[in-house]
Tab-separated table of C-alpha atoms in Angstrom:
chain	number	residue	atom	x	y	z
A	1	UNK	CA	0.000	0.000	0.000
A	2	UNK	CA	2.643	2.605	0.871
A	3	UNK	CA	4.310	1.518	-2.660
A	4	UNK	CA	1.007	2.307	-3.822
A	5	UNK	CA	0.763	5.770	-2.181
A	6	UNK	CA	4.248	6.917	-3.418
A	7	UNK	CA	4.035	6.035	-6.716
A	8	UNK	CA	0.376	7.738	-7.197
A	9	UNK	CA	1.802	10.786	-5.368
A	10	UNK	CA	4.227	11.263	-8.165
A	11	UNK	CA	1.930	11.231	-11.165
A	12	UNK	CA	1.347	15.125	-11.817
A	13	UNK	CA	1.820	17.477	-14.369
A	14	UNK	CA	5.301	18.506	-13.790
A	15	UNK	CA	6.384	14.437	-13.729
A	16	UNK	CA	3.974	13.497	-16.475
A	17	UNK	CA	6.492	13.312	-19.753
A	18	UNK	CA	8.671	11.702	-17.229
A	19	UNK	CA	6.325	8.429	-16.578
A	20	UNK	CA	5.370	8.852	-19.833
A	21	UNK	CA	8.725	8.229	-21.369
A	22	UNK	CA	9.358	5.378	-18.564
A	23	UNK	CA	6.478	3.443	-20.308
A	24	UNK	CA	6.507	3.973	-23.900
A	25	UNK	CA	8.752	2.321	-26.190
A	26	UNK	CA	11.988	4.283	-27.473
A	27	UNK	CA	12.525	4.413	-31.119
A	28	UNK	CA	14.968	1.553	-31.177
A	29	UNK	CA	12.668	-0.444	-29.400
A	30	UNK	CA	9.913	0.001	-32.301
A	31	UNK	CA	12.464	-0.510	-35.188
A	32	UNK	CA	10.663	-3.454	-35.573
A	33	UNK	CA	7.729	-1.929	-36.735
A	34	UNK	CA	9.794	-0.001	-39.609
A	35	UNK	CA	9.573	-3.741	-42.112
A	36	UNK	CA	5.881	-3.521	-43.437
A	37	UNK	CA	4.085	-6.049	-41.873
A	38	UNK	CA	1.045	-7.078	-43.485
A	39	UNK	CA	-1.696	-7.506	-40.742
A	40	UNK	CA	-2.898	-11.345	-42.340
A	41	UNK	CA	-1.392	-13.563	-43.274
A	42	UNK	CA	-3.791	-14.045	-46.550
A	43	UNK	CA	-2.850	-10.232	-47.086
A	44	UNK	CA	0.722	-11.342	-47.850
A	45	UNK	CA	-0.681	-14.778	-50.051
A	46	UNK	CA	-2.631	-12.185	-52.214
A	47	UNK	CA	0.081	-10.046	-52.715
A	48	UNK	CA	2.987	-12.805	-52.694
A	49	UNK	CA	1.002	-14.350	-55.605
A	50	UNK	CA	0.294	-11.189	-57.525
A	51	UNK	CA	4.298	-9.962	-57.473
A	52	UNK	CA	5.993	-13.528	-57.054
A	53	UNK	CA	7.604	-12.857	-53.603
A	54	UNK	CA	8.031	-15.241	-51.146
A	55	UNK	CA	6.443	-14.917	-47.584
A	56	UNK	CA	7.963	-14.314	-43.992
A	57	UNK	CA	4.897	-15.103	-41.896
A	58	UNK	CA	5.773	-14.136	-38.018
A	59	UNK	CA	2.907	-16.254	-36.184
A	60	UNK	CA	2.180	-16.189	-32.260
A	61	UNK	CA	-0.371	-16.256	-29.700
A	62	UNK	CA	-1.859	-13.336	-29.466
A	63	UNK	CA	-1.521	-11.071	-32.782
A	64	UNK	CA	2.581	-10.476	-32.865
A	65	UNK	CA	1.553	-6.655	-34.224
A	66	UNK	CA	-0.593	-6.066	-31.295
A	67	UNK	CA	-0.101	-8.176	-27.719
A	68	UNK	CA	1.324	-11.444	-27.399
B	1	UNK	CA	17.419	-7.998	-40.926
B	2	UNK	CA	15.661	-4.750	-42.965
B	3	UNK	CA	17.370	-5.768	-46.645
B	4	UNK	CA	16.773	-9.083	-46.241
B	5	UNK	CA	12.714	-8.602	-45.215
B	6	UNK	CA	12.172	-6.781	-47.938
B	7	UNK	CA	12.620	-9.751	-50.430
B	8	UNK	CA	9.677	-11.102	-48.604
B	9	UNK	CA	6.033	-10.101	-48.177
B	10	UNK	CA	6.049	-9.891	-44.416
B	11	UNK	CA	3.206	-10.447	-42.431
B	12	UNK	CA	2.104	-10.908	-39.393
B	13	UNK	CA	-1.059	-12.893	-37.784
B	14	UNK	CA	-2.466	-14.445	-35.049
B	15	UNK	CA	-1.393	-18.451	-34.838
B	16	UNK	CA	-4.195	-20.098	-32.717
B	17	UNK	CA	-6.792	-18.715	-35.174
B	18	UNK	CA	-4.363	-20.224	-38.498
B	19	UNK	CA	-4.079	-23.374	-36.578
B	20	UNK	CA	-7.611	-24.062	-35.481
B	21	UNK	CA	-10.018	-22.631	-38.179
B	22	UNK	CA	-10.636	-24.094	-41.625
B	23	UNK	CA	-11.113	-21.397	-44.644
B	24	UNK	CA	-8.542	-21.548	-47.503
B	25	UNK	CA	-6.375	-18.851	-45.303
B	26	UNK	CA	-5.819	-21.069	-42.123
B	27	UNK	CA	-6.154	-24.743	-44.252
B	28	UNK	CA	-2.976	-23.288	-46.220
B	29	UNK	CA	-1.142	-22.073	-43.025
B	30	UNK	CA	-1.772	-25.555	-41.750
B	31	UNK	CA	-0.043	-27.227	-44.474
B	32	UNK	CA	2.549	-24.748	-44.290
B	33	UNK	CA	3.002	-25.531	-40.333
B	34	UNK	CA	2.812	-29.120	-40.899
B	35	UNK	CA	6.331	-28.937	-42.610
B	36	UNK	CA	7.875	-26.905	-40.228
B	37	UNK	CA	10.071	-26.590	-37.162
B	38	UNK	CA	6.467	-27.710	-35.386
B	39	UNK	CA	5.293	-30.195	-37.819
B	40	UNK	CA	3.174	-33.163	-35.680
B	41	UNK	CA	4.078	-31.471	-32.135
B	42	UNK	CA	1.488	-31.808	-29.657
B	43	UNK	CA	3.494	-32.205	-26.443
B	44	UNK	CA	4.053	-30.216	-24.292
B	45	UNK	CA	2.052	-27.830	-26.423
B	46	UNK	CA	0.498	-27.981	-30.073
B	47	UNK	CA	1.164	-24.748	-31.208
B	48	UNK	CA	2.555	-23.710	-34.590
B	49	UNK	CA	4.074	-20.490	-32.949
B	50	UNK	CA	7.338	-19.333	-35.177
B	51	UNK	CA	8.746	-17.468	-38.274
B	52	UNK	CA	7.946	-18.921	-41.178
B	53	UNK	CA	9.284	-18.286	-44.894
B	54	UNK	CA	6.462	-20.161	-47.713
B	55	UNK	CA	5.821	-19.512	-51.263
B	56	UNK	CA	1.790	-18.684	-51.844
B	57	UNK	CA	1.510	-21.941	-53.116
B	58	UNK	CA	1.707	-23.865	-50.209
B	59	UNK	CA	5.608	-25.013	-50.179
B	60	UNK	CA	7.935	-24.108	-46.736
B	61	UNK	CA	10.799	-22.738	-47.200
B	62	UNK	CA	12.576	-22.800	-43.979
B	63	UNK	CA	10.755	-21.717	-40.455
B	64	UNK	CA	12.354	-21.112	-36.873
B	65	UNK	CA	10.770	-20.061	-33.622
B	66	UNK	CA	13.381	-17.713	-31.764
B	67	UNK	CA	14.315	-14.234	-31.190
B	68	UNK	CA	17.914	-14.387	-32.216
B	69	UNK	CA	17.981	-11.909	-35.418
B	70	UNK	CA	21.329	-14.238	-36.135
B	71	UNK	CA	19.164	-17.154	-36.190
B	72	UNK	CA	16.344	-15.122	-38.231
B	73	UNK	CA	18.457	-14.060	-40.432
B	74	UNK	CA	19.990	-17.705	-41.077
B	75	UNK	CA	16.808	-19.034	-41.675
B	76	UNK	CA	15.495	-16.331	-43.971
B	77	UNK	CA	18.895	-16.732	-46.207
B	78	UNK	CA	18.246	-20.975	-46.255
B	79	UNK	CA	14.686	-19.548	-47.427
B	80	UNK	CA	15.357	-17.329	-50.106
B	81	UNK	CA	18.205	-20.397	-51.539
B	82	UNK	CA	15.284	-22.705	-51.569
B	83	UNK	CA	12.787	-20.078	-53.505
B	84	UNK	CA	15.238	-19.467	-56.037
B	85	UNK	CA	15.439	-23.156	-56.613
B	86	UNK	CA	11.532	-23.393	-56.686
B	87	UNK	CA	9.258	-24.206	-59.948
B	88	UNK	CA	7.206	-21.618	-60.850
B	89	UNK	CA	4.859	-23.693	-60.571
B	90	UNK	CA	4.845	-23.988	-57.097
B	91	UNK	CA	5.259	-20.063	-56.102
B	92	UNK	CA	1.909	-18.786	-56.796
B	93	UNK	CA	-2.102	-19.767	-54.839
B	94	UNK	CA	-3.608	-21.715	-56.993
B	95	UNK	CA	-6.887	-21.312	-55.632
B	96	UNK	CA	-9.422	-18.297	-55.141
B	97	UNK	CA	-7.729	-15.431	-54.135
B	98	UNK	CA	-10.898	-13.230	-53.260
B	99	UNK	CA	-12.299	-15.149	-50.199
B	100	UNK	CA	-14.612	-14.237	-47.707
B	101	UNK	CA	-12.892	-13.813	-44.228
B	102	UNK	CA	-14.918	-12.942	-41.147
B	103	UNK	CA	-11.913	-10.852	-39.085
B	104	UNK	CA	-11.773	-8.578	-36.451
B	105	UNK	CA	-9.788	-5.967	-38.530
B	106	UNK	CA	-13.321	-5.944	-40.583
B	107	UNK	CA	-14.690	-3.978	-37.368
B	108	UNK	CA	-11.872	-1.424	-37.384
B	109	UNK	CA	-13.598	2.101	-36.411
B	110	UNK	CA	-13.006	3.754	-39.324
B	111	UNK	CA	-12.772	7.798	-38.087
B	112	UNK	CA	-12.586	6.678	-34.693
B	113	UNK	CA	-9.724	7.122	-31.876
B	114	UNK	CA	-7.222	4.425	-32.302
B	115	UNK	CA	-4.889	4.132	-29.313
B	116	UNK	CA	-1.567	2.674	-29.473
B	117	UNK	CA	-1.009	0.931	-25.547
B	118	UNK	CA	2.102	-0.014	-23.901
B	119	UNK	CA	2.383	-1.278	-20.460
B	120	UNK	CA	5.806	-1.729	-18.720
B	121	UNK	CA	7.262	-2.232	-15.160
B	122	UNK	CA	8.104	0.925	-13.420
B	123	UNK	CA	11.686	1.059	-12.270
B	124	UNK	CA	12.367	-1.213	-8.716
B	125	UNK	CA	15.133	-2.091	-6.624
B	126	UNK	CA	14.696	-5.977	-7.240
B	127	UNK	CA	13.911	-5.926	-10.932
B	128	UNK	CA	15.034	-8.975	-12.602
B	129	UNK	CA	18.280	-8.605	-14.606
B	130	UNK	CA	17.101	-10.374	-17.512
B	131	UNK	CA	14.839	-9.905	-20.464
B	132	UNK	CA	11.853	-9.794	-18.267
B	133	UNK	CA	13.279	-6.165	-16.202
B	134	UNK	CA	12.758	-4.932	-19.803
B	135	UNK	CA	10.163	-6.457	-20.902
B	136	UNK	CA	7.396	-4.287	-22.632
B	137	UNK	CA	4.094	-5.114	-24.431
B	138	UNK	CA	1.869	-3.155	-26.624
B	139	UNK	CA	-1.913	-3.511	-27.697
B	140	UNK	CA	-4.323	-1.287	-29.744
B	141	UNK	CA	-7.359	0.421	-28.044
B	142	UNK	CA	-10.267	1.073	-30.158
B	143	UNK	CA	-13.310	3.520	-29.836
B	144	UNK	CA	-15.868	4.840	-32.355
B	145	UNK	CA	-16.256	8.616	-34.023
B	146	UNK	CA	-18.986	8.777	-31.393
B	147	UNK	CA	-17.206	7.218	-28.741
B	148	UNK	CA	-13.667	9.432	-29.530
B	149	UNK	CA	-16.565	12.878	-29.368
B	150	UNK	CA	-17.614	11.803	-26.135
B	151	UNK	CA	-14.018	11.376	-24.625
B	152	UNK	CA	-13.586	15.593	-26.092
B	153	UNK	CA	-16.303	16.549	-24.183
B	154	UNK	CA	-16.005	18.151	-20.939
B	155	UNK	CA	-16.561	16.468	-17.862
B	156	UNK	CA	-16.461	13.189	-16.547
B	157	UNK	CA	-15.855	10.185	-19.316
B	158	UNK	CA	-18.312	8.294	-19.868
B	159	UNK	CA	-18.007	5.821	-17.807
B	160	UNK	CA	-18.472	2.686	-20.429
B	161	UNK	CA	-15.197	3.751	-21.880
B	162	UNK	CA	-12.970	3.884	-18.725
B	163	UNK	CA	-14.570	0.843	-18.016
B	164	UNK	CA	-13.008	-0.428	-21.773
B	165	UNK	CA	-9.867	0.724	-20.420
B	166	UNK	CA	-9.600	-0.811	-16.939
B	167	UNK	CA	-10.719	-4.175	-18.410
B	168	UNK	CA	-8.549	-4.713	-21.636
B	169	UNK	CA	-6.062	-1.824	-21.331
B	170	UNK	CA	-5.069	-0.867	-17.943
B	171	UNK	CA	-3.896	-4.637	-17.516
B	172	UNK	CA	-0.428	-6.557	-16.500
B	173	UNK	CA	0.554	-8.036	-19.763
B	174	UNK	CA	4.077	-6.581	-19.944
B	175	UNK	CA	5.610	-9.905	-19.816
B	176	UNK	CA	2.963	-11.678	-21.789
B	177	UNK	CA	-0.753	-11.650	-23.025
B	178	UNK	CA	-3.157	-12.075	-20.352
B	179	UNK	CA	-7.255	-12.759	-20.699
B	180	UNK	CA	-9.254	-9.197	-19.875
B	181	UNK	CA	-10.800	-8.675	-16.772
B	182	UNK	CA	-14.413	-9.634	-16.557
B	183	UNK	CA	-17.207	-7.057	-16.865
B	184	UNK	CA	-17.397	-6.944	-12.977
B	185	UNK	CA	-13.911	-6.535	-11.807
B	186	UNK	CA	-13.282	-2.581	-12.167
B	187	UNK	CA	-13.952	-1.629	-8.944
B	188	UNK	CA	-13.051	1.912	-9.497
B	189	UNK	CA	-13.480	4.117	-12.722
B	190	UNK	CA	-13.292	7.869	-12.966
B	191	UNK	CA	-11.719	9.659	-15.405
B	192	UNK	CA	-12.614	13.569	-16.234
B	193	UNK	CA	-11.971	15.609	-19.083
B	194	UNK	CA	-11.447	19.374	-18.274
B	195	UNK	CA	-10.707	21.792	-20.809
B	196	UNK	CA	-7.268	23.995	-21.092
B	197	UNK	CA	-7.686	26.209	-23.729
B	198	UNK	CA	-10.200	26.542	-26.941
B	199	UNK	CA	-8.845	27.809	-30.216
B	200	UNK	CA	-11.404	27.912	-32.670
B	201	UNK	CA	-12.482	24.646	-34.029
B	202	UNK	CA	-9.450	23.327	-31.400
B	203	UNK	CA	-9.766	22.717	-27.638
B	204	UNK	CA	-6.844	21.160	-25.451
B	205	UNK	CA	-7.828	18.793	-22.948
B	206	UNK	CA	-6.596	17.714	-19.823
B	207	UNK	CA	-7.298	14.297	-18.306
B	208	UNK	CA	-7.210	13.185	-14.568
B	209	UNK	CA	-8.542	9.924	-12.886
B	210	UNK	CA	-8.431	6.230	-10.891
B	211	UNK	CA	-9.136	3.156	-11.769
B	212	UNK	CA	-9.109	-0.166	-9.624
B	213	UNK	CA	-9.922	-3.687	-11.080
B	214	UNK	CA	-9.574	-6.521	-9.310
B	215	UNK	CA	-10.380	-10.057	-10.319
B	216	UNK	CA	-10.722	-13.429	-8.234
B	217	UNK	CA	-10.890	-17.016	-10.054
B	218	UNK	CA	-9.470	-20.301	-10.805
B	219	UNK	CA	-6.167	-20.533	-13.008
B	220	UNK	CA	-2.649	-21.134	-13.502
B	221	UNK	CA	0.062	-19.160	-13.412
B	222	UNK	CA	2.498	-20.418	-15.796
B	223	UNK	CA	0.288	-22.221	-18.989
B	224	UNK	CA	0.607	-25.568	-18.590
B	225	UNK	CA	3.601	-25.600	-16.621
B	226	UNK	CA	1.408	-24.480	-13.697
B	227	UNK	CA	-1.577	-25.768	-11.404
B	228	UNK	CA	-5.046	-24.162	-11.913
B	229	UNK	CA	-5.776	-22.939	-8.422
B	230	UNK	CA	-7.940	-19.971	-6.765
B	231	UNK	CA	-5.963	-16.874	-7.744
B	232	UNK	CA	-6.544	-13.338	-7.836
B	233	UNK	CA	-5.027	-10.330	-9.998
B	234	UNK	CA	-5.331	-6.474	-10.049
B	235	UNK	CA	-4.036	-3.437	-11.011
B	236	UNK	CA	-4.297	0.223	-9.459
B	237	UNK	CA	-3.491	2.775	-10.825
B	238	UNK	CA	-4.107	7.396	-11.214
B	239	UNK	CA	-4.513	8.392	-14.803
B	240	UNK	CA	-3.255	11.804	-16.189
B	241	UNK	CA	-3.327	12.538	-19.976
B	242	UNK	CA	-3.271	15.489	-22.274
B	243	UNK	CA	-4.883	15.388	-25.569
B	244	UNK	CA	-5.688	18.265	-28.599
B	245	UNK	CA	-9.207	17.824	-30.533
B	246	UNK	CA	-10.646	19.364	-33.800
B	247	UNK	CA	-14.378	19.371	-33.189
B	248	UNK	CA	-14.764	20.645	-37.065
B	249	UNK	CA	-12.582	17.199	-38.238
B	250	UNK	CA	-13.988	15.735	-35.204
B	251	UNK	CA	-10.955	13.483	-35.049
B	252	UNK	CA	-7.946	14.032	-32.136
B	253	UNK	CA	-5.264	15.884	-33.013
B	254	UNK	CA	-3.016	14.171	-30.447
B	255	UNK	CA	-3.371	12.288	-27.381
B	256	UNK	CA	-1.349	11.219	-24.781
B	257	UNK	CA	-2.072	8.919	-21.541
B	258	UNK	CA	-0.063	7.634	-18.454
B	259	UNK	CA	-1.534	5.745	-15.657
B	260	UNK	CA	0.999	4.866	-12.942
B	261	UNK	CA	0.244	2.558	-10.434
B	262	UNK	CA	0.512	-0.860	-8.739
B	263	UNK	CA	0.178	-4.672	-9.982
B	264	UNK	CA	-0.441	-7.549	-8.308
B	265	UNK	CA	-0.960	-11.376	-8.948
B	266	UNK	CA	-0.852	-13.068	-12.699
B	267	UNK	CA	-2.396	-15.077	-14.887
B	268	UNK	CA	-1.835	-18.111	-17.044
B	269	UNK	CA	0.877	-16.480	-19.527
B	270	UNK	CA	2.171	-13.521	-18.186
B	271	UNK	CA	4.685	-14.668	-16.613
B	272	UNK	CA	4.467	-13.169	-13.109
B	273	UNK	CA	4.920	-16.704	-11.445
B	274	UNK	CA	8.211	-15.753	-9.898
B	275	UNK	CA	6.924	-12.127	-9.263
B	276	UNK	CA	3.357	-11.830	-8.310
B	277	UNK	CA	4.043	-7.994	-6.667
B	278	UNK	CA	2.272	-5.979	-5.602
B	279	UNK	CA	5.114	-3.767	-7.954
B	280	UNK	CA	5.134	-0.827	-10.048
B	281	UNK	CA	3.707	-1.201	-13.480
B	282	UNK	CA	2.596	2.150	-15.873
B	283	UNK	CA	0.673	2.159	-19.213
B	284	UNK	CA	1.125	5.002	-21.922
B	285	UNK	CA	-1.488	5.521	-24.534
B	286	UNK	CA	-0.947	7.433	-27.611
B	287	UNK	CA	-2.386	8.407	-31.062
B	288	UNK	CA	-1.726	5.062	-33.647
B	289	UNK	CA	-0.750	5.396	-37.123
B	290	UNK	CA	-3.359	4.265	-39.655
B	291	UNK	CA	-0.658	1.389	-41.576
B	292	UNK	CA	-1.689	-1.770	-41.484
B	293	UNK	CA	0.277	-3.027	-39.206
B	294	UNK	CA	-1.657	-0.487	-36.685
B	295	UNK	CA	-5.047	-1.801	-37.474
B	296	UNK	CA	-5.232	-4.837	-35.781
B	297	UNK	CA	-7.737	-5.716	-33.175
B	298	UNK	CA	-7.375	-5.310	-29.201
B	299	UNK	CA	-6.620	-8.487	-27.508
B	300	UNK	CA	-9.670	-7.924	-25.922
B	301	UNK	CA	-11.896	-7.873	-28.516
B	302	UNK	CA	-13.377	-11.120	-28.375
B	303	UNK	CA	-14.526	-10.558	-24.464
B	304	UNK	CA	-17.245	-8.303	-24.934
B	305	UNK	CA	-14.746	-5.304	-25.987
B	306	UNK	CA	-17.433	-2.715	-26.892
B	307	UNK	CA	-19.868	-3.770	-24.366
């Protein structure tokens, strides 16, 4: 509880952009997101076929683009 | 990793849906799978999880499931040797390429607000000193043009939407996906818009709230590593956000969320076995892009997400 207390005391204007950038990913951390990722797979069959590309399917629980 | 993706159509999807369904879109990852680094696995697990490198027509090239780029970048290379040594006639989908899929990309909110979400442990003396002390998740919130217009409005949100938050969004899944809370389990939900400054068709708002959820049930801790036993989870936490709306485009401008607060307990595959807190945990919320790769569906959305 007193974690609790101190950390909610902290979250105020002046220290917002600070937990903000604690949480949010940096830019090398979203480099990732730079290849263009198709959101289906069938997205990437249509267009594979159409320009005679292979596929790199990445495939997890939980959508890999969103939360896994 | 970048030049050798882009001799590939990359895409990403969801593997318990490939592996379970039946369509033409899940039928061919299943034959795909089946000749993989996976193929006929069904202990301890039966999932088809991985990187895999296929030609449309149904033929694997190479697959892997890690997170080395070294070994990525291997496998892609052993892939792109076996393309260039495949017919032509095995390349291309045969079959119907205009099929009807039932997704739930279908029900993006087209002139909506589309969140991106990230949740991550606050700093803490006994963080671990592996990849789980920087571990980081993200998800995508979604709300309707009428939804995003109430959450510009002055005065307190309506409460259906920070309700949307504490249940799919306001979650521990920093170290791994984790089911939503049920409908009953925020305990606490405020959240109030108050307006900073109006500039014509403009107006700057400023956001400041609570929420507690808190959920009691019957689980495990670690997938099937685990027992299911009587567990419960939460997460606490005060909201502050800042956001910039055009009422004439009736779209936001920018928008910007932190809620800092405290975690405690897990569930099935988060991996908070070892570290069921309470601890520190914060979730920022921002404007997404509108690529594809930003228009895929909250984890939540099959438990009652808009409800």
């Amino acid at each position: 509880m007193l974690l609790l207390l101190l950390t909610l005391q902290t979250l105020d204007d002046a220290s917002f952009e600070k937990w903000y950038a604690r949480v949010a990913p940096t830019k090398e951390e979203l480099q990732w997101m730079e290849i263009p990722w198709r959101a289906t797979f069938w997205d990437a069959v249509v267009e594979a076929t159409k320009d005679d590309k292979p596929i790199l399917l990445w495939a997890m629980n939980g959508h890999p683009l969103a939360c896994t | 990793m970048r030049a050798l993706a882009s001799k590939f159509v990359c895409a990403a999807d969801e593997v318990h849906f490939l592996q379970t369904k039946s369509g033409p879109e899940c039928e061919l990852f299943q034959k795909i799978a089946e000749q993989g680094h996976y193929a006929g696995r069904t202990k301890p697990t039966s999932t088809r999880q991985g990187i895999y490198a296929a030609a449309a027509g149904g033929t694997m090239l190479a697959s892997i499931n890690s997170n080395s780029a070294e070994a990525v970048a291997e496998m892609l290379e052993k892939a792109l040797a076996a393309w260039e040594k495949l017919p032509a006639d095995k390349r291309k989908y045969e079959g119907e390429l205009m099929i009807e899929r039932k997704r739930p990309e279908d029900k993006y909110p087209e002139g909506g607000l589309i969140l991106r979400v990230n949740a991550r442990d606050l700093p803490r003396e006994d963080a671990a000193k592996d990849w789980r002390g920087q571990a980081w998740n993200q998800d995508f919130a979604w709300f309707t043009k009428a939804e995003a217009a109430a959450l510009a409005a002055e005065g307190k949100v309506p409460e259906k939407l920070v309700r949307r938050l504490a249940r799919h969004h306001l979650i521990d899944n920093v170290r791994g996906q984790i089911p939503s809370f049920s409908k009953k389990a925020p305990e606490k939900v405020e959240l109030t818009a108050s307006v900073v400054k109006r500039e014509g068709d403009r107006v700057e708002l400023r956001y400041e709230g609570a929420t507690r959820t808190e959920e009691k049930g019957r689980w495990s801790l670690d997938g099937w590593r685990d027992e299911v036993q009587d567990r419960t989870r939460g997460y606490e936490a005060k909201l502050l956000g800042f956001a910039t709306y055009d009422s004439k485009r009736g779209r936001f401008e920018s928008f910007k969320l932190a809620a800092v607060g405290s975690r405690w307990g897990g569930a099935t595959y988060n991996g908070r076995k070892d570290d069921p807190g309470p601890a520190p945990m914060g979730v920022a919320m921002t404007l997404a892009g509108d690529t594809p790769a930003e228009r895929v569906a909250p984890a939540g959305y099959w438990s009652d997400y808009f409800e």
